[in-house]
Amino acid sequence: MPGIVIVGAQWGDEGKGKATDLIGSKMDYVARFNGGNNAGHTVVVGDQTYALHLLPSGIIHPDLTPVIGNGVVIDPEALLSEIDGLQERGVDCSRLRISEAAHIIAPFHRTLDRVSERFLGSHKIGTTGRGIGPTYVDKVNRVGIRVHDLFNEAHLRDKVQASLHQKNLMLEKIYDLPAVDVGETVDELLKAAERIRPYVANTSLLLNQALDSGKSVLFEGGQATMLDVDHGTYPFVTSSNCTAGGACTGTGVGPTKIDRVIGVAKAYVTRVGEGPFPTELNDDSGEWLRQQGHEFGVTTGRPRRCGWFDSLVSRYATQVNGLTDIVLTKLDVLTGLETIPVCVAYDVKLADGSTARVEHMPTDQAEFVSARPVYREFPGWSEDISGARSFEEFPDKAKDYVHRLEDLSGCRISAIGSGAGRDQIVSLRSLVD
Ligand code: GDP
Ligand code: IMO
Ligand code: MG
């Protein structure tokens, strides 16, 4: 049985939760490998809506084992309140396994996230304010606190002290804020430790043993390709590797164990937070997409910026993730449009002041910021597709739109979302065999 990776192919909120749920019933394990509670993954089952932030979306399937890998950053308070919220709704979380090596978001990381955004002023990223960036900074700076540190008080105190030493100088001298108390931080973290302990495991060993014995593992990405710290629209990105390679480093499973990489893309594009977005619509069309698609953030409630499908982004996602399949979501949202523009190239300004037409994602962010979309118009459809259960039931123009996106993205589209509900998905081929 396979190792399958799910990643966002755009700027997040593509419907990874729904795609994970679709495959989850056939999986033995579902592992998150990056990010933290900056994510908001929605699964709609009948009249029940679940918004998962830190826990893998697969947790609502009763028979699989949910895993939080070492690449994830964990806010203990957020973790426990998410577990409590789900258990109250009858979702059993007892099989959850959390990596000993995952890093901990302490309260001071959240403070630093907000303060540094304030000080960035017009350069701010528009983060979720969950402390994600400062926690990854500590990880790379080698002053992070890991899950296993929570179970040795003396050790934890030493780690918190080391982490706060420089930060307290910064808080007091640069940000004019009070220093953070080491003892209070340690007490806060220890409060959560005993409740977290039963879930903690060597998850790299667990997942490798599972794959070696023929079990299936789904690696569920948070955020998305264009928010990846290496491959995204830097610096307007998150602080982790959200692309497929992150599934390996973020769980301790080698690339030879991955059989399939599924990218989730909306039939249009949205973005939350700051940063360039070539196909963004700051007009009635953008507002129409926002209302039709209910484009408001699951984590922060912020209105999402909306724009037309960008095939340079999807082609790039195919490239940097090695996508084998795309799950195209929210096709139903486009119903009623006479024609649908799709971006097929950018006109960019080069450093020498000249303009060039490009069909591949520029790496130079100055070029990307200058990108003006070149559109091709495809015919729209007016028939309601929300009840379609097979591709044949789609109107011809919807089928054509899907085929054009497939050609432009350089990857086959293997499932299409026709509504938010669990059964509102049309499969063109199995995603797990
Ligand atoms: P994620 O972060 O990638 O898991 O995506 P989010 O959950 O943040 O946002 C996706 C939103 O679209 C959620 O409200 C989903 O319930 C909804 N959704 C997913 N697929 C479809 C679809 O095919 N059609 C419609 N109308 N809504 C969908
Ligand atoms: P899911 O998994 C959309 C964005 C934030 C901000 C940038 C950095 O639901 O697709 P951070 O708090 O991570 O330091 O913020 O990344 N962002 C997301 N946008 N979906 C997400 O997650 C996101 N997680 C972070 O808005 O622009
Ligand atoms: Mg989301």
mmCIF file with all atom_site columns, C-alpha atoms and ligand atoms in Angstrom, residues 12-14 16 39-42 298-299 304, ligand 3:
data_model
loop_
_atom_site.group_PDB
_atom_site.id
_atom_site.type_symbol
_atom_site.label_atom_id
_atom_site.label_alt_id
_atom_site.label_comp_id
_atom_site.label_asym_id
_atom_site.label_entity_id
_atom_site.label_seq_id
_atom_site.pdbx_PDB_ins_code
_atom_site.Cartn_x
_atom_site.Cartn_y
_atom_site.Cartn_z
_atom_site.occupancy
_atom_site.B_iso_or_equiv
_atom_site.pdbx_formal_charge
_atom_site.auth_seq_id
_atom_site.auth_comp_id
_atom_site.auth_asym_id
_atom_site.auth_atom_id
_atom_site.pdbx_PDB_model_num
ATOM   1  C  CA . GLY A 1 12  ? -3.659  27.789 0.505  1.00 0.00 ? 12  GLY A CA 1
ATOM   2  C  CA . ASP A 1 13  ? -7.294  26.999 1.276  1.00 0.00 ? 13  ASP A CA 1
ATOM   3  C  CA . GLU A 1 14  ? -7.672  24.960 -1.908 1.00 0.00 ? 14  GLU A CA 1
ATOM   4  C  CA . LYS A 1 16  ? -6.890  20.008 1.209  1.00 0.00 ? 16  LYS A CA 1
ATOM   5  C  CA . ALA A 1 39  ? -3.776  25.985 8.891  1.00 0.00 ? 39  ALA A CA 1
ATOM   6  C  CA . GLY A 1 40  ? -7.557  25.688 8.699  1.00 0.00 ? 40  GLY A CA 1
ATOM   7  C  CA . HIS A 1 41  ? -8.766  22.565 6.887  1.00 0.00 ? 41  HIS A CA 1
ATOM   8  C  CA . THR A 1 42  ? -12.499 22.081 6.473  1.00 0.00 ? 42  THR A CA 1
ATOM   9  C  CA . VAL A 1 298 ? -11.180 29.305 8.496  1.00 0.00 ? 298 VAL A CA 1
ATOM   10 C  CA . THR A 1 299 ? -8.441  30.340 10.937 1.00 0.00 ? 299 THR A CA 1
ATOM   11 C  CA . ARG A 1 304 ? -9.733  36.007 1.050  1.00 0.00 ? 304 ARG A CA 1
HETATM 12 MG MG . MG  B 2 .   ? -7.447  26.568 4.972  1.00 0.00 ? 3   MG  B MG 1
#
